[in-house]
Amino acid sequence: MRKPPVLAIVVPCYNEEEVLPITCGLFKAELDDLLAKGKVAPGSHVLFVNDGSRDRTWEIIRELAASEPAYRGCSLSRNRGHQNALLGGLMEARGHCDATISIDCDGQDDIATMEQMVDAYLDGCDVVYGVRSSRETDTFFKRFTAQSFYRLLESMGVECVYNHADYRLLGAAALDGLSQFREVNLFLRGMVPLVGFRSTSVYYERHERMAGSSHYPLSKMLALAVNGITSLSVRPIRLITWTGLAVALASLVAIVWVLAAHALGGTVSGWASTTAAVFFMGGVQMLSLGVIGEYVGKIYLESKHRPRWIMSERTWDEDEK
């Protein structure tokens, strides 16, 4: 049985001025409850990560940090996206805590599940996944697209936990392991399982967003899926190879059929078959080039070795002035 950890609740925020004043108190209340039960150690805190918000989000975070030591905040120099902001917050917390729990700011993930995550950590798990037990509250379209998203990732060879987003606990060992991943194209749902260590899952019901609007429309979900697949799997490239082989074999069969028909004098000139073949081959080639181009683009971005984020401000720096 481990000793109670210094816990950091890492909350990425982007234009959350409507919901942040509501959920900040819920995070603090859960942290106080864990402290009262002796499951986390003094020094545990809530770390808000401002992802270059254009509204009052950073101003609110600074006010919270000034009013209560349990609140801390750091701000990216510009908007870098949810995955970069989340990883940036985890790396800021690393070295100052024994474990982190990452959770979105909108209040949809069940905050009370944190106690189960901490219990699993105390029992020896370094990675604890928060997994949705059902999607009954989702619309049919949302449920269909989400399930298709996870099935697509699985079919493409990406190792991830079904119905798990970014609500998870990471121990110090897992954080150290995650820090060794240097890629620019981030898909944490697929990267964390690659870290290894003892893991488990806890299940919870997801609620409606408490305020504001979602920052993850269908277009961003599709972009996330493409990024996850191309960052963690080469299966699409292999599919192109197999597709090319299948088309080549089909072409050989067609050539034999054409030669046989010509020898028997049964050929009839026509544009339909020729046009269909041209469009088919053109489509296959364009699709193949698009997939290959996606990978080449990833290589291009990785080769630059640009920083994944730049922290411009930290509330604890202000405390030291």
CSV table of C-alpha atoms in Angstrom, one decimal:
chain,number,residue,atom,x,y,z
A,1,MET,CA,0.0,0.0,0.0
A,2,ARG,CA,1.5,3.3,-1.1
A,3,LYS,CA,1.5,6.4,1.0
A,4,PRO,CA,-1.0,9.2,0.1
A,5,PRO,CA,0.4,11.1,-2.9
A,6,VAL,CA,0.7,14.8,-3.5
A,7,LEU,CA,-1.9,15.1,-6.2
A,8,ALA,CA,-2.2,17.6,-9.0
A,9,ILE,CA,-5.5,17.9,-10.8
A,10,VAL,CA,-4.5,19.2,-14.3
A,11,VAL,CA,-7.3,21.0,-16.1
A,12,PRO,CA,-6.7,22.3,-19.7
A,13,CYS,CA,-8.8,25.4,-20.4
A,14,TYR,CA,-9.7,27.1,-23.7
A,15,ASN,CA,-12.3,30.0,-23.6
A,16,GLU,CA,-13.9,28.6,-20.5
A,17,GLU,CA,-15.0,31.8,-18.8
A,18,GLU,CA,-18.6,30.6,-18.5
A,19,VAL,CA,-17.9,27.2,-16.9
A,20,LEU,CA,-14.7,27.8,-15.0
A,21,PRO,CA,-16.2,29.7,-12.1
A,22,ILE,CA,-18.7,26.8,-11.7
A,23,THR,CA,-16.3,23.8,-11.9
A,24,CYS,CA,-13.3,25.2,-10.0
A,25,GLY,CA,-15.2,24.9,-6.8
A,26,LEU,CA,-16.1,21.3,-7.6
A,27,PHE,CA,-12.5,20.4,-8.2
A,28,LYS,CA,-11.5,22.1,-4.9
A,29,ALA,CA,-14.3,20.4,-3.0
A,30,GLU,CA,-13.2,16.9,-4.2
A,31,LEU,CA,-9.6,17.7,-3.3
A,32,ASP,CA,-10.6,18.8,0.2
A,33,ASP,CA,-12.6,15.6,0.6
A,34,LEU,CA,-9.6,13.5,-0.4
A,35,LEU,CA,-7.4,15.4,2.0
A,36,ALA,CA,-9.9,15.0,4.8
A,37,LYS,CA,-10.0,11.2,4.2
A,38,GLY,CA,-6.2,11.1,4.2
A,39,LYS,CA,-6.0,9.8,0.6
A,40,VAL,CA,-3.8,12.6,-0.7
A,41,ALA,CA,-1.1,14.6,1.0
A,42,PRO,CA,-0.9,18.3,1.8
A,43,GLY,CA,0.4,20.3,-1.1
A,44,SER,CA,-2.1,18.7,-3.5
A,45,HIS,CA,-3.6,21.3,-5.8
A,46,VAL,CA,-5.6,22.1,-8.9
A,47,LEU,CA,-3.5,23.2,-11.9
A,48,PHE,CA,-5.4,25.1,-14.6
A,49,VAL,CA,-3.6,25.3,-18.0
A,50,ASN,CA,-4.7,28.2,-20.2
A,51,ASP,CA,-4.5,27.2,-23.8
A,52,GLY,CA,-4.2,30.8,-25.3
A,53,SER,CA,-7.8,31.7,-24.5
A,54,ARG,CA,-9.2,34.8,-26.1
A,55,ASP,CA,-11.7,35.5,-23.3
A,56,ARG,CA,-11.3,36.1,-19.6
A,57,THR,CA,-10.2,32.5,-18.8
A,58,TRP,CA,-6.6,33.4,-17.8
A,59,GLU,CA,-7.8,36.4,-15.8
A,60,ILE,CA,-10.1,34.1,-13.8
A,61,ILE,CA,-7.3,31.6,-13.2
A,62,ARG,CA,-5.0,34.3,-11.9
A,63,GLU,CA,-7.8,35.5,-9.5
A,64,LEU,CA,-8.4,32.0,-8.3
A,65,ALA,CA,-4.7,31.4,-7.7
A,66,ALA,CA,-4.4,34.7,-5.8
A,67,SER,CA,-7.4,33.8,-3.6
A,68,GLU,CA,-6.6,30.2,-2.7
A,69,PRO,CA,-3.2,28.3,-2.5
A,70,ALA,CA,-4.8,25.1,-3.7
A,71,TYR,CA,-5.3,26.8,-7.1
A,72,ARG,CA,-2.4,27.2,-9.5
A,73,GLY,CA,-2.3,28.3,-13.1
A,74,CYS,CA,0.0,28.4,-16.1
A,75,SER,CA,-0.6,29.8,-19.5
A,76,LEU,CA,0.7,28.9,-23.0
A,77,SER,CA,2.0,31.8,-25.1
A,78,ARG,CA,-0.6,31.0,-27.8
A,79,ASN,CA,-3.3,28.4,-28.5
A,80,ARG,CA,-1.7,25.1,-29.2
A,81,GLY,CA,-4.6,22.7,-29.0
A,82,HIS,CA,-6.0,20.5,-26.2
A,83,GLN,CA,-3.4,17.7,-26.4
A,84,ASN,CA,-0.4,20.1,-26.3
A,85,ALA,CA,-2.0,22.1,-23.4
A,86,LEU,CA,-2.7,18.9,-21.5
A,87,LEU,CA,0.7,17.5,-21.9
A,88,GLY,CA,2.2,20.9,-21.1
A,89,GLY,CA,0.3,20.9,-17.8
A,90,LEU,CA,1.3,17.4,-17.0
A,91,MET,CA,5.0,18.2,-17.5
A,92,GLU,CA,4.6,21.4,-15.4
A,93,ALA,CA,3.2,19.2,-12.6
A,94,ARG,CA,5.9,16.5,-13.0
A,95,GLY,CA,8.5,16.7,-10.3
A,96,HIS,CA,6.2,18.7,-8.0
A,97,CYS,CA,3.7,15.9,-7.3
A,98,ASP,CA,3.4,12.1,-6.9
A,99,ALA,CA,0.4,11.7,-9.2
A,100,THR,CA,-1.8,13.7,-11.6
A,101,ILE,CA,-5.4,13.5,-12.6
A,102,SER,CA,-6.2,15.1,-16.0
A,103,ILE,CA,-9.8,16.2,-16.5
A,104,ASP,CA,-11.6,18.7,-18.8
A,105,CYS,CA,-13.0,21.9,-17.4
A,106,ASP,CA,-16.6,21.4,-18.6
A,107,GLY,CA,-17.7,19.3,-15.7
A,108,GLN,CA,-18.9,16.4,-17.9
A,109,ASP,CA,-16.6,13.8,-16.4
A,110,ASP,CA,-17.7,12.6,-13.0
A,111,ILE,CA,-15.4,14.4,-10.5
A,112,ALA,CA,-16.3,12.0,-7.7
A,113,THR,CA,-14.6,9.2,-9.7
A,114,MET,CA,-11.2,10.7,-8.7
A,115,GLU,CA,-11.5,8.9,-5.3
A,116,GLN,CA,-11.6,5.5,-7.1
A,117,MET,CA,-8.6,6.6,-9.2
A,118,VAL,CA,-6.6,7.5,-6.1
A,119,ASP,CA,-7.6,4.2,-4.4
A,120,ALA,CA,-6.3,2.3,-7.4
A,121,TYR,CA,-3.0,4.3,-7.3
A,122,LEU,CA,-2.7,3.5,-3.5
A,123,ASP,CA,-3.1,-0.2,-4.5
A,124,GLY,CA,-0.1,0.1,-6.8
A,125,CYS,CA,-1.4,1.2,-10.2
A,126,ASP,CA,0.6,3.9,-12.0
A,127,VAL,CA,-2.1,4.5,-14.8
A,128,VAL,CA,-5.8,4.6,-14.1
A,129,TYR,CA,-8.2,5.2,-17.0
A,130,GLY,CA,-11.5,6.9,-16.6
A,131,VAL,CA,-13.9,5.0,-18.9
A,132,ARG,CA,-17.5,5.9,-19.7
A,133,SER,CA,-19.8,3.1,-18.7
A,134,SER,CA,-22.4,4.0,-21.3
A,135,ARG,CA,-23.4,6.6,-23.9
A,136,GLU,CA,-27.1,6.6,-23.3
A,137,THR,CA,-27.2,10.4,-22.8
A,138,ASP,CA,-25.6,11.0,-26.2
A,139,THR,CA,-27.6,11.7,-29.3
A,140,PHE,CA,-27.6,8.9,-31.9
A,141,PHE,CA,-25.2,10.9,-34.2
A,142,LYS,CA,-22.8,11.6,-31.3
A,143,ARG,CA,-22.9,8.0,-30.1
A,144,PHE,CA,-22.5,6.6,-33.7
A,145,THR,CA,-19.5,8.9,-34.5
A,146,ALA,CA,-17.8,8.2,-31.2
A,147,GLN,CA,-18.1,4.5,-31.5
A,148,SER,CA,-17.0,4.6,-35.1
A,149,PHE,CA,-14.0,6.7,-33.9
A,150,TYR,CA,-12.8,4.0,-31.5
A,151,ARG,CA,-13.4,1.2,-33.9
A,152,LEU,CA,-11.5,3.0,-36.7
A,153,LEU,CA,-8.5,3.5,-34.4
A,154,GLU,CA,-8.6,-0.2,-33.4
A,155,SER,CA,-8.9,-1.3,-37.0
A,156,MET,CA,-5.9,0.8,-37.9
A,157,GLY,CA,-3.7,-0.7,-35.1
A,158,VAL,CA,-3.8,2.1,-32.6
A,159,GLU,CA,-3.8,0.8,-29.1
A,160,CYS,CA,-6.3,2.8,-27.0
A,161,VAL,CA,-8.9,2.2,-24.3
A,162,TYR,CA,-12.4,2.0,-25.6
A,163,ASN,CA,-14.7,4.9,-24.4
A,164,HIS,CA,-11.7,6.6,-22.7
A,165,ALA,CA,-10.8,10.2,-23.5
A,166,ASP,CA,-8.3,12.1,-21.4
A,167,TYR,CA,-9.7,11.6,-17.9
A,168,ARG,CA,-6.9,9.6,-16.2
A,169,LEU,CA,-4.5,9.3,-13.3
A,170,LEU,CA,-0.8,9.1,-14.0
A,171,GLY,CA,1.7,8.3,-11.3
A,172,ALA,CA,5.2,9.7,-11.1
A,173,ALA,CA,6.8,6.8,-13.0
A,174,ALA,CA,4.2,7.0,-15.8
A,175,LEU,CA,4.8,10.8,-16.0
A,176,ASP,CA,8.5,10.2,-16.3
A,177,GLY,CA,7.9,7.7,-19.0
A,178,LEU,CA,5.6,10.0,-20.9
A,179,SER,CA,8.2,12.8,-20.8
A,180,GLN,CA,10.5,10.6,-23.0
A,181,PHE,CA,8.0,10.8,-25.9
A,182,ARG,CA,9.3,13.7,-28.0
A,183,GLU,CA,6.9,13.7,-31.0
A,184,VAL,CA,5.2,16.9,-32.0
A,185,ASN,CA,2.0,15.2,-33.3
A,186,LEU,CA,0.3,14.3,-30.0
A,187,PHE,CA,-2.5,11.7,-29.4
A,188,LEU,CA,-2.3,11.0,-25.7
A,189,ARG,CA,-5.0,8.4,-25.7
A,190,GLY,CA,-2.7,6.2,-27.8
A,191,MET,CA,0.6,7.3,-26.3
A,192,VAL,CA,-0.2,6.6,-22.6
A,193,PRO,CA,-0.8,2.8,-23.2
A,194,LEU,CA,2.6,2.7,-24.8
A,195,VAL,CA,4.2,4.0,-21.6
A,196,GLY,CA,3.3,0.7,-19.9
A,197,PHE,CA,3.3,0.2,-16.1
A,198,ARG,CA,0.5,-1.4,-14.1
A,199,SER,CA,-2.9,0.0,-15.1
A,200,THR,CA,-6.6,-0.4,-14.5
A,201,SER,CA,-9.9,1.3,-15.4
A,202,VAL,CA,-12.7,2.9,-13.4
A,203,TYR,CA,-16.1,3.5,-14.9
A,204,TYR,CA,-18.4,6.5,-14.6
A,205,GLU,CA,-21.4,8.2,-16.1
A,206,ARG,CA,-20.8,11.3,-18.1
A,207,HIS,CA,-23.0,14.4,-17.5
A,208,GLU,CA,-24.1,17.3,-19.7
A,209,ARG,CA,-21.8,20.2,-20.0
A,210,MET,CA,-22.4,22.6,-17.1
A,211,ALA,CA,-22.0,25.8,-19.2
A,212,GLY,CA,-20.7,27.1,-22.4
A,213,SER,CA,-20.4,25.2,-25.6
A,214,SER,CA,-18.2,22.2,-26.7
A,215,HIS,CA,-14.8,23.0,-28.3
A,216,TYR,CA,-14.7,19.6,-30.0
A,217,PRO,CA,-17.1,19.6,-33.0
A,218,LEU,CA,-17.1,16.8,-35.6
A,219,SER,CA,-14.4,18.4,-37.7
A,220,LYS,CA,-12.0,18.4,-34.7
A,221,MET,CA,-12.9,14.8,-33.8
A,222,LEU,CA,-12.1,13.7,-37.4
A,223,ALA,CA,-8.8,15.6,-37.3
A,224,LEU,CA,-8.0,13.9,-33.9
A,225,ALA,CA,-8.7,10.5,-35.4
A,226,VAL,CA,-6.5,11.2,-38.5
A,227,ASN,CA,-3.7,12.5,-36.2
A,228,GLY,CA,-4.0,9.4,-33.9
A,229,ILE,CA,-3.9,7.0,-36.8
A,230,THR,CA,-1.0,8.6,-38.7
A,231,SER,CA,1.0,9.3,-35.5
A,232,LEU,CA,0.8,5.8,-34.1
A,233,SER,CA,0.2,3.4,-37.0
A,234,VAL,CA,1.7,2.6,-40.4
A,235,ARG,CA,-1.2,0.4,-41.3
A,236,PRO,CA,-2.7,2.9,-43.9
A,237,ILE,CA,0.6,2.7,-45.8
A,238,ARG,CA,0.4,-1.1,-45.8
A,239,LEU,CA,-3.2,-0.9,-47.0
A,240,ILE,CA,-2.1,1.1,-49.9
A,241,THR,CA,0.5,-1.6,-50.7
A,242,TRP,CA,-2.2,-4.3,-50.6
A,243,THR,CA,-4.6,-2.2,-52.6
A,244,GLY,CA,-2.0,-1.6,-55.2
A,245,LEU,CA,-1.3,-5.4,-55.4
A,246,ALA,CA,-5.0,-6.2,-55.7
A,247,VAL,CA,-5.4,-3.6,-58.5
A,248,ALA,CA,-2.4,-5.0,-60.3
A,249,LEU,CA,-3.8,-8.6,-60.1
A,250,ALA,CA,-7.2,-7.4,-61.3
A,251,SER,CA,-5.5,-5.6,-64.2
A,252,LEU,CA,-3.6,-8.8,-65.2
A,253,VAL,CA,-6.9,-10.7,-65.2
A,254,ALA,CA,-8.5,-7.9,-67.3
A,255,ILE,CA,-5.6,-8.0,-69.7
A,256,VAL,CA,-5.9,-11.8,-70.2
A,257,TRP,CA,-9.7,-11.3,-70.7
A,258,VAL,CA,-9.1,-8.5,-73.3
A,259,LEU,CA,-6.5,-10.6,-75.2
A,260,ALA,CA,-8.8,-13.6,-75.2
A,261,ALA,CA,-11.7,-11.6,-76.4
A,262,HIS,CA,-9.6,-10.1,-79.2
A,263,ALA,CA,-8.3,-13.5,-80.3
A,264,LEU,CA,-11.9,-14.7,-80.5
A,265,GLY,CA,-13.0,-11.7,-82.4
A,266,GLY,CA,-15.6,-10.6,-79.9
A,267,THR,CA,-14.2,-7.2,-78.9
A,268,VAL,CA,-16.5,-4.2,-79.1
A,269,SER,CA,-15.0,-0.7,-78.9
A,270,GLY,CA,-16.6,1.5,-76.2
A,271,TRP,CA,-15.8,4.4,-74.0
A,272,ALA,CA,-17.6,3.2,-70.8
A,273,SER,CA,-15.1,0.6,-69.7
A,274,THR,CA,-12.2,2.8,-70.6
A,275,THR,CA,-13.6,5.8,-68.7
A,276,ALA,CA,-14.5,3.7,-65.7
A,277,ALA,CA,-10.9,2.3,-65.5
A,278,VAL,CA,-9.4,5.7,-65.8
A,279,PHE,CA,-11.5,7.2,-63.0
A,280,PHE,CA,-11.0,4.1,-60.8
A,281,MET,CA,-7.2,4.2,-61.2
A,282,GLY,CA,-7.1,8.0,-60.8
A,283,GLY,CA,-9.1,7.8,-57.6
A,284,VAL,CA,-6.9,5.1,-56.1
A,285,GLN,CA,-3.8,7.1,-57.0
A,286,MET,CA,-5.1,10.3,-55.5
A,287,LEU,CA,-6.2,8.6,-52.3
A,288,SER,CA,-2.8,6.8,-52.1
A,289,LEU,CA,-1.0,10.1,-52.6
A,290,GLY,CA,-3.2,11.8,-49.9
A,291,VAL,CA,-2.4,9.1,-47.3
A,292,ILE,CA,1.3,9.2,-48.2
A,293,GLY,CA,1.3,13.0,-48.1
A,294,GLU,CA,-0.2,12.9,-44.6
A,295,TYR,CA,2.7,10.8,-43.4
A,296,VAL,CA,5.2,13.0,-45.2
A,297,GLY,CA,3.7,16.1,-43.5
A,298,LYS,CA,4.1,14.4,-40.1
A,299,ILE,CA,7.7,13.7,-40.9
A,300,TYR,CA,8.2,17.3,-42.0
A,301,LEU,CA,6.7,18.7,-38.7
A,302,GLU,CA,8.7,16.2,-36.6
A,303,SER,CA,12.0,17.0,-38.4
A,304,LYS,CA,11.8,20.7,-37.4
A,305,HIS,CA,12.0,19.9,-33.7
A,306,ARG,CA,9.9,22.9,-32.8
A,307,PRO,CA,8.7,23.2,-29.2
A,308,ARG,CA,5.3,21.7,-28.6
A,309,TRP,CA,4.3,24.6,-26.4
A,310,ILE,CA,5.8,27.6,-24.7
A,311,MET,CA,4.7,28.6,-21.2
A,312,SER,CA,4.5,32.4,-21.0
A,313,GLU,CA,3.2,32.7,-17.4
A,314,ARG,CA,2.9,30.8,-14.2
A,315,THR,CA,1.0,32.0,-11.1
A,316,TRP,CA,3.6,30.6,-8.8
A,317,ASP,CA,6.2,32.7,-10.5
A,318,GLU,CA,4.2,35.7,-9.4
A,319,ASP,CA,4.2,34.5,-5.8
A,320,GLU,CA,8.0,34.4,-5.9
A,321,LYS,CA,8.3,38.1,-7.0
